CSV table of C-alpha atoms in Angstrom, one decimal:
chain,number,residue,atom,x,y,z
A,1,MET,CA,80.1,18.7,7.0
A,2,ASP,CA,78.6,21.6,5.0
A,3,GLU,CA,77.2,24.4,7.1
A,4,PRO,CA,73.6,24.2,5.7
A,5,LEU,CA,73.4,20.5,6.4
A,6,ILE,CA,74.8,21.0,9.9
A,7,HIS,CA,71.9,23.4,10.5
A,8,ALA,CA,69.4,21.0,9.1
A,9,LEU,CA,70.7,18.2,11.3
A,10,ASP,CA,70.5,20.4,14.4
A,11,ASN,CA,66.9,21.2,13.6
A,12,ASN,CA,65.9,17.6,13.0
A,13,LYS,CA,68.1,15.9,15.6
A,14,THR,CA,66.7,12.7,17.1
A,15,GLN,CA,68.0,10.5,19.7
A,16,ALA,CA,69.2,7.0,18.6
A,17,PRO,CA,66.6,4.5,19.7
A,18,PRO,CA,67.5,2.0,22.3
A,19,GLU,CA,69.3,-1.1,20.9
A,20,HIS,CA,66.9,-3.8,19.9
A,21,HIS,CA,67.9,-7.5,20.0
A,22,GLY,CA,65.9,-9.4,17.5
A,23,PRO,CA,63.1,-8.3,15.2
A,24,LEU,CA,61.0,-5.2,15.5
A,25,LEU,CA,57.5,-6.4,14.5
A,26,ASP,CA,55.9,-3.0,15.0
A,27,GLY,CA,52.5,-2.3,13.5
A,28,GLU,CA,53.1,1.3,12.3
A,29,ALA,CA,50.6,2.2,9.6
A,30,GLU,CA,51.6,5.9,9.1
A,31,LEU,CA,54.2,7.4,6.8
A,32,SER,CA,57.1,8.7,8.9
A,33,PHE,CA,60.3,10.7,8.3
A,34,GLU,CA,63.7,11.3,9.9
A,35,LEU,CA,66.7,13.3,9.1
A,36,ARG,CA,69.7,12.3,11.2
A,37,GLN,CA,73.1,10.7,11.4
A,38,PRO,CA,72.9,7.0,10.9
A,39,PHE,CA,74.4,4.9,13.8
A,40,TYR,CA,76.1,1.5,14.1
A,41,MET,CA,73.6,-1.3,14.9
A,42,GLU,CA,75.0,-4.3,16.7
A,43,ALA,CA,71.9,-6.5,16.2
A,44,TYR,CA,69.8,-7.2,13.2
A,45,HIS,CA,66.2,-5.9,13.3
A,46,TRP,CA,63.3,-5.8,11.0
A,47,HIS,CA,59.9,-4.1,10.6
A,48,GLN,CA,57.0,-4.1,8.2
A,49,GLN,CA,57.5,-0.9,6.3
A,50,ILE,CA,59.2,-0.1,3.0
A,51,GLU,CA,62.3,1.9,4.0
A,52,VAL,CA,63.8,4.6,1.9
A,53,ASN,CA,67.3,5.9,3.0
A,54,ILE,CA,68.7,8.9,1.2
A,55,LEU,CA,72.3,9.6,2.0
A,56,TYR,CA,73.2,13.3,1.7
A,57,GLN,CA,76.7,13.1,3.2
A,58,GLY,CA,79.3,10.5,4.1
A,59,ALA,CA,79.0,6.7,3.5
A,60,LEU,CA,77.5,3.7,5.2
A,61,THR,CA,77.4,-0.1,4.8
A,62,TYR,CA,74.3,-2.2,5.5
A,63,SER,CA,74.3,-5.9,6.3
A,64,PHE,CA,71.3,-7.8,4.9
A,65,ASN,CA,71.4,-11.4,6.1
A,66,HIS,CA,75.2,-11.2,6.2
A,67,SER,CA,75.4,-9.7,2.7
A,68,ASP,CA,76.8,-6.1,2.6
A,69,VAL,CA,75.5,-3.2,0.6
A,70,SER,CA,77.3,0.1,0.6
A,71,ILE,CA,76.0,3.5,-0.4
A,72,GLU,CA,77.8,6.9,-0.6
A,73,SER,CA,76.8,10.5,-0.6
A,74,GLY,CA,74.4,11.2,-3.4
A,75,GLN,CA,72.9,7.7,-3.3
A,76,MET,CA,69.7,6.2,-2.0
A,77,ALA,CA,68.6,2.7,-0.9
A,78,VAL,CA,65.1,1.3,-1.0
A,79,PHE,CA,64.2,-2.1,0.7
A,80,TRP,CA,61.4,-3.9,2.4
A,81,ALA,CA,62.5,-3.7,6.0
A,82,VAL,CA,61.1,-7.1,6.9
A,83,THR,CA,64.4,-8.4,5.7
A,84,PRO,CA,66.8,-8.6,8.7
A,85,HIS,CA,69.2,-5.7,8.4
A,86,ARG,CA,71.5,-3.4,10.3
A,87,VAL,CA,73.9,-0.6,9.7
A,88,LYS,CA,77.3,-2.2,9.8
A,89,GLN,CA,79.5,0.8,9.3
A,90,THR,CA,79.0,4.5,8.9
A,91,SER,CA,81.3,7.5,8.5
A,92,ASP,CA,81.3,10.2,11.2
A,93,ASN,CA,80.0,12.9,8.8
A,94,ALA,CA,77.1,10.8,7.4
A,95,LEU,CA,73.7,12.5,7.2
A,96,MET,CA,70.7,10.5,6.0
A,97,GLY,CA,67.0,11.1,5.3
A,98,ILE,CA,64.8,8.1,6.3
A,99,ILE,CA,61.3,7.5,5.0
A,100,ASN,CA,59.2,4.6,6.3
A,101,ILE,CA,56.3,3.8,4.0
A,102,PRO,CA,53.5,1.5,5.3
A,103,LEU,CA,53.3,-1.7,3.3
A,104,ASN,CA,49.6,-1.2,2.4
A,105,MET,CA,50.4,2.3,1.0
A,106,PHE,CA,53.3,1.0,-1.0
A,107,LEU,CA,51.3,-1.8,-2.5
A,108,SER,CA,48.4,0.5,-3.4
A,109,TRP,CA,50.6,2.7,-5.7
A,110,PRO,CA,50.8,1.8,-9.4
A,111,LEU,CA,54.5,1.3,-9.6
A,112,PRO,CA,56.3,-0.9,-12.2
A,113,GLN,CA,55.6,-4.5,-11.5
A,114,GLU,CA,59.3,-5.4,-11.8
A,115,PHE,CA,60.3,-2.8,-9.2
A,116,VAL,CA,57.6,-3.9,-6.7
A,117,GLN,CA,58.6,-7.6,-7.1
A,118,GLN,CA,62.3,-6.8,-6.6
A,119,VAL,CA,61.5,-5.0,-3.4
A,120,MET,CA,59.0,-7.5,-2.1
A,121,ASN,CA,61.4,-10.4,-2.9
A,122,GLY,CA,64.0,-9.1,-0.5
A,123,GLY,CA,66.0,-6.9,-2.9
A,124,ALA,CA,67.9,-3.8,-1.9
A,125,ILE,CA,67.5,-1.1,-4.5
A,126,SER,CA,70.3,1.5,-4.8
A,127,ALA,CA,70.4,4.5,-7.1
A,128,CYS,CA,71.7,8.1,-7.4
A,129,HIS,CA,69.3,10.3,-5.6
A,130,THR,CA,70.3,13.7,-7.1
A,131,GLU,CA,67.8,13.4,-10.0
A,132,VAL,CA,65.2,11.7,-7.8
A,133,VAL,CA,64.8,13.7,-4.6
A,134,SER,CA,66.5,16.8,-3.2
A,135,PHE,CA,67.5,17.7,0.3
A,136,ALA,CA,65.1,20.6,0.3
A,137,GLU,CA,62.2,18.2,-0.6
A,138,ASN,CA,63.1,16.0,2.3
A,139,GLN,CA,63.1,18.9,4.7
A,140,ARG,CA,59.7,20.1,3.4
A,141,TRP,CA,58.1,16.7,3.9
A,142,ILE,CA,59.3,16.5,7.5
A,143,GLY,CA,57.9,20.0,8.1
A,144,ALA,CA,54.6,19.2,6.5
A,145,TYR,CA,54.1,16.1,8.5
A,146,ARG,CA,54.9,17.9,11.7
A,147,GLU,CA,52.1,20.4,10.9
A,148,GLY,CA,49.6,17.5,10.7
A,149,HIS,CA,47.6,19.3,7.9
A,150,GLN,CA,45.4,16.6,6.3
A,151,VAL,CA,45.4,18.0,2.7
A,152,ARG,CA,49.2,18.7,2.7
A,153,ASN,CA,49.9,15.3,4.2
A,154,GLN,CA,48.0,13.7,1.3
A,155,ILE,CA,50.1,15.8,-1.1
A,156,VAL,CA,53.2,14.5,0.6
A,157,GLN,CA,52.1,10.9,0.2
A,158,GLU,CA,51.5,11.6,-3.5
A,159,GLU,CA,55.0,13.2,-3.8
A,160,ILE,CA,56.6,10.1,-2.2
A,161,PHE,CA,54.8,7.9,-4.8
A,162,LEU,CA,56.1,10.2,-7.6
A,163,MET,CA,59.6,10.0,-6.1
A,164,LEU,CA,59.6,6.2,-6.4
A,165,ARG,CA,58.0,6.4,-9.9
A,166,ARG,CA,60.8,8.8,-10.9
A,167,LEU,CA,63.4,6.5,-9.4
A,168,CYS,CA,62.0,3.7,-11.6
A,169,SER,CA,62.5,5.9,-14.7
A,170,TYR,CA,66.3,6.0,-14.1
A,171,ASP,CA,68.9,3.2,-14.0
A,172,TYR,CA,69.0,1.6,-10.6
A,173,HIS,CA,70.8,-1.5,-9.1
A,174,ALA,CA,68.9,-4.3,-7.4
A,175,GLU,CA,70.9,-6.5,-5.1
A,176,MET,CA,68.8,-9.6,-4.6
A,177,PHE,CA,69.2,-11.8,-1.5
A,178,ASN,CA,67.9,-15.1,-2.7
A,179,SER,CA,69.3,-17.3,0.1
A,180,ILE,CA,68.0,-16.6,3.6
A,181,HIS,CA,70.8,-16.7,6.2
A,182,GLU,CA,70.3,-16.7,9.9
A,183,PRO,CA,71.3,-13.6,11.8
A,184,PRO,CA,73.8,-14.0,14.6
A,185,LEU,CA,71.1,-13.4,17.2
A,186,ARG,CA,68.5,-16.0,16.6
A,187,HIS,CA,64.9,-15.1,17.4
A,188,THR,CA,61.9,-17.3,17.9
A,189,ASN,CA,60.1,-15.5,15.1
A,190,TYR,CA,62.8,-16.0,12.6
A,191,THR,CA,61.4,-19.2,11.2
A,192,GLY,CA,58.1,-17.4,10.8
A,193,TYR,CA,59.9,-14.6,8.9
A,194,LYS,CA,61.4,-17.1,6.5
A,195,ASN,CA,58.1,-18.8,5.8
A,196,VAL,CA,56.4,-15.4,5.2
A,197,GLN,CA,59.1,-14.4,2.8
A,198,LEU,CA,58.7,-17.6,0.9
A,199,MET,CA,54.9,-17.0,0.7
A,200,VAL,CA,55.5,-13.5,-0.5
A,201,ASP,CA,57.9,-14.8,-3.2
A,202,TYR,CA,55.4,-17.4,-4.3
A,203,ILE,CA,52.6,-14.8,-4.6
A,204,ALA,CA,54.9,-12.4,-6.5
A,205,ASN,CA,55.6,-15.1,-9.1
A,206,ASN,CA,52.0,-16.6,-9.3
A,207,HIS,CA,49.5,-13.8,-8.4
A,208,ASN,CA,48.3,-13.6,-12.0
A,209,ARG,CA,47.3,-17.3,-11.8
A,210,ASP,CA,44.2,-18.7,-10.2
A,211,ILE,CA,46.0,-19.6,-6.9
A,212,LYS,CA,44.3,-20.0,-3.5
A,213,ILE,CA,45.4,-19.7,0.1
A,214,GLU,CA,45.7,-23.5,0.2
A,215,ASP,CA,48.3,-23.4,-2.7
A,216,ILE,CA,50.3,-20.7,-0.9
A,217,ALA,CA,50.3,-22.6,2.4
A,218,SER,CA,51.2,-25.8,0.7
A,219,HIS,CA,54.2,-24.1,-0.9
A,220,VAL,CA,55.7,-23.6,2.5
A,221,LYS,CA,54.3,-26.9,4.0
A,222,LEU,CA,52.0,-25.1,6.5
A,223,HIS,CA,48.4,-25.7,7.5
A,224,PRO,CA,46.3,-22.9,5.7
A,225,LYS,CA,44.9,-21.6,9.0
A,226,TYR,CA,48.4,-21.3,10.5
A,227,ALA,CA,49.8,-19.8,7.3
A,228,MET,CA,47.0,-17.1,7.4
A,229,SER,CA,47.6,-16.3,11.0
A,230,LEU,CA,51.4,-16.1,10.6
A,231,PHE,CA,51.2,-13.9,7.5
A,232,LYS,CA,48.7,-11.5,9.2
A,233,ASN,CA,50.7,-11.3,12.4
A,234,MET,CA,54.0,-10.5,10.6
A,235,LEU,CA,52.7,-8.1,7.9
A,236,SER,CA,49.5,-6.7,9.4
A,237,VAL,CA,47.7,-7.6,6.1
A,238,SER,CA,46.0,-10.9,5.3
A,239,ILE,CA,47.2,-13.3,2.5
A,240,LYS,CA,43.9,-12.7,0.7
A,241,GLN,CA,44.3,-8.9,0.9
A,242,TYR,CA,47.9,-9.0,-0.2
A,243,LEU,CA,47.1,-11.3,-3.1
A,244,ILE,CA,44.3,-9.0,-4.2
A,245,ILE,CA,46.5,-5.9,-4.0
A,246,MET,CA,49.2,-7.6,-6.1
A,247,ARG,CA,46.5,-8.5,-8.7
A,248,ILE,CA,45.1,-5.0,-8.7
A,249,ASN,CA,48.5,-3.5,-9.2
A,250,HIS,CA,49.1,-5.9,-12.1
A,251,ALA,CA,45.8,-4.8,-13.6
A,252,LYS,CA,46.7,-1.1,-13.2
A,253,LEU,CA,49.8,-1.6,-15.3
A,254,LEU,CA,47.9,-3.4,-18.0
A,255,LEU,CA,45.2,-0.7,-18.0
A,256,SER,CA,47.7,2.1,-18.2
A,257,ASN,CA,50.1,0.6,-20.8
A,258,THR,CA,48.0,-1.6,-23.1
A,259,ARG,CA,44.7,-1.6,-25.0
A,260,HIS,CA,43.7,-5.1,-24.0
A,261,PRO,CA,39.9,-5.5,-23.3
A,262,ILE,CA,39.2,-5.1,-19.6
A,263,LYS,CA,37.7,-8.6,-19.4
A,264,ASN,CA,41.0,-10.0,-20.7
A,265,ILE,CA,43.0,-7.9,-18.2
A,266,ALA,CA,40.8,-9.3,-15.3
A,267,ASN,CA,41.8,-12.8,-16.4
A,268,HIS,CA,45.5,-12.0,-17.0
A,269,SER,CA,45.6,-10.4,-13.5
A,270,GLY,CA,44.4,-13.6,-11.8
A,271,PHE,CA,40.7,-12.9,-11.3
A,272,LYS,CA,38.5,-15.8,-12.2
A,273,HIS,CA,35.4,-13.7,-12.8
A,274,PRO,CA,35.2,-10.2,-14.3
A,275,SER,CA,32.6,-9.3,-11.6
A,276,SER,CA,35.0,-10.0,-8.8
A,277,PHE,CA,37.6,-8.0,-10.6
A,278,PHE,CA,35.3,-5.0,-11.0
A,279,ALA,CA,34.3,-5.1,-7.3
A,280,ALA,CA,37.9,-5.5,-6.0
A,281,PHE,CA,39.2,-2.7,-8.3
A,282,ARG,CA,36.5,-0.3,-7.2
A,283,ASN,CA,37.0,-1.1,-3.6
A,284,HIS,CA,40.8,-0.5,-3.7
A,285,THR,CA,40.9,2.5,-6.1
A,286,GLY,CA,37.5,4.2,-5.7
A,287,MET,CA,36.9,4.0,-9.5
A,288,THR,CA,36.1,1.6,-12.2
A,289,PRO,CA,38.8,0.0,-14.4
A,290,GLN,CA,37.6,2.1,-17.4
A,291,ALA,CA,37.8,5.3,-15.4
A,292,PHE,CA,41.3,4.4,-14.2
A,293,ARG,CA,42.4,3.7,-17.8
A,294,GLU,CA,41.0,7.1,-19.0
A,295,GLN,CA,42.7,9.0,-16.1
A,296,SER,CA,46.0,7.3,-16.6
A,297,GLN,CA,46.0,7.9,-20.4
A,298,GLN,CA,45.2,11.6,-19.8
A,299,GLN,CA,48.1,11.9,-17.4
A,300,THR,CA,50.4,10.3,-20.0
A,301,VAL,CA,49.3,12.8,-22.6
A,302,LEU,CA,50.0,15.7,-20.2
């Protein structure tokens, strides 16, 4: 292990958490960072955040529902950690930066629709990190969040968004896990996880249509009230909120990349009435669709 990385690891050393059997349905809503050696995990687990793993040294192999994904030094992996996963194998010299992004935060960012859908549909994104994020940046983010400075923390959030946006500008590989397998240690919530994943998949493919909660619940053969409760308990966001966020993100992309009239964009994003689109867009972004379009076009010119 290189001397500078040894020093960094010593300064950021964390104890391996106790072994968890079954899912981790934690409700963490804050961005979090780690820099440590990855460790073998006997049991599958999951949680609600988007997980970014940046491997600076060594190699490791994940298992996602019995399907293996391997990354080596210089690579990174991005996935929605609600998919049951574990570290199956890791080299002794491995060193990894870990970023956990709250789901609401991830969905609020205007990232390419294809990338968001690949992540939310259970894909594991892998790519070379050397052009996307540096070891020094990872250390700086950890240090900034330890300080707890509000303005600098906001800047870090923006830099994480830009890191993912930069990732999308390069070639990356998406390993999709279309079939849901059962982990070796069955958990009472696993059927619930499968139903929520199917609902998320249905929303990803149909959010720009005039679908309702009843349609989503019917897709997984659940009563609407039970489907809403299950979704909220698993993801800490309601079906309605999630659907609106997906529609707003769709609209952001159209506003940034097309000259379509805003009324047409509202309709193409799944909003039945322009007034509901304007209200939802202002509520989620703090600005009107026209102001967002002007700002995004200015950033493109710069």
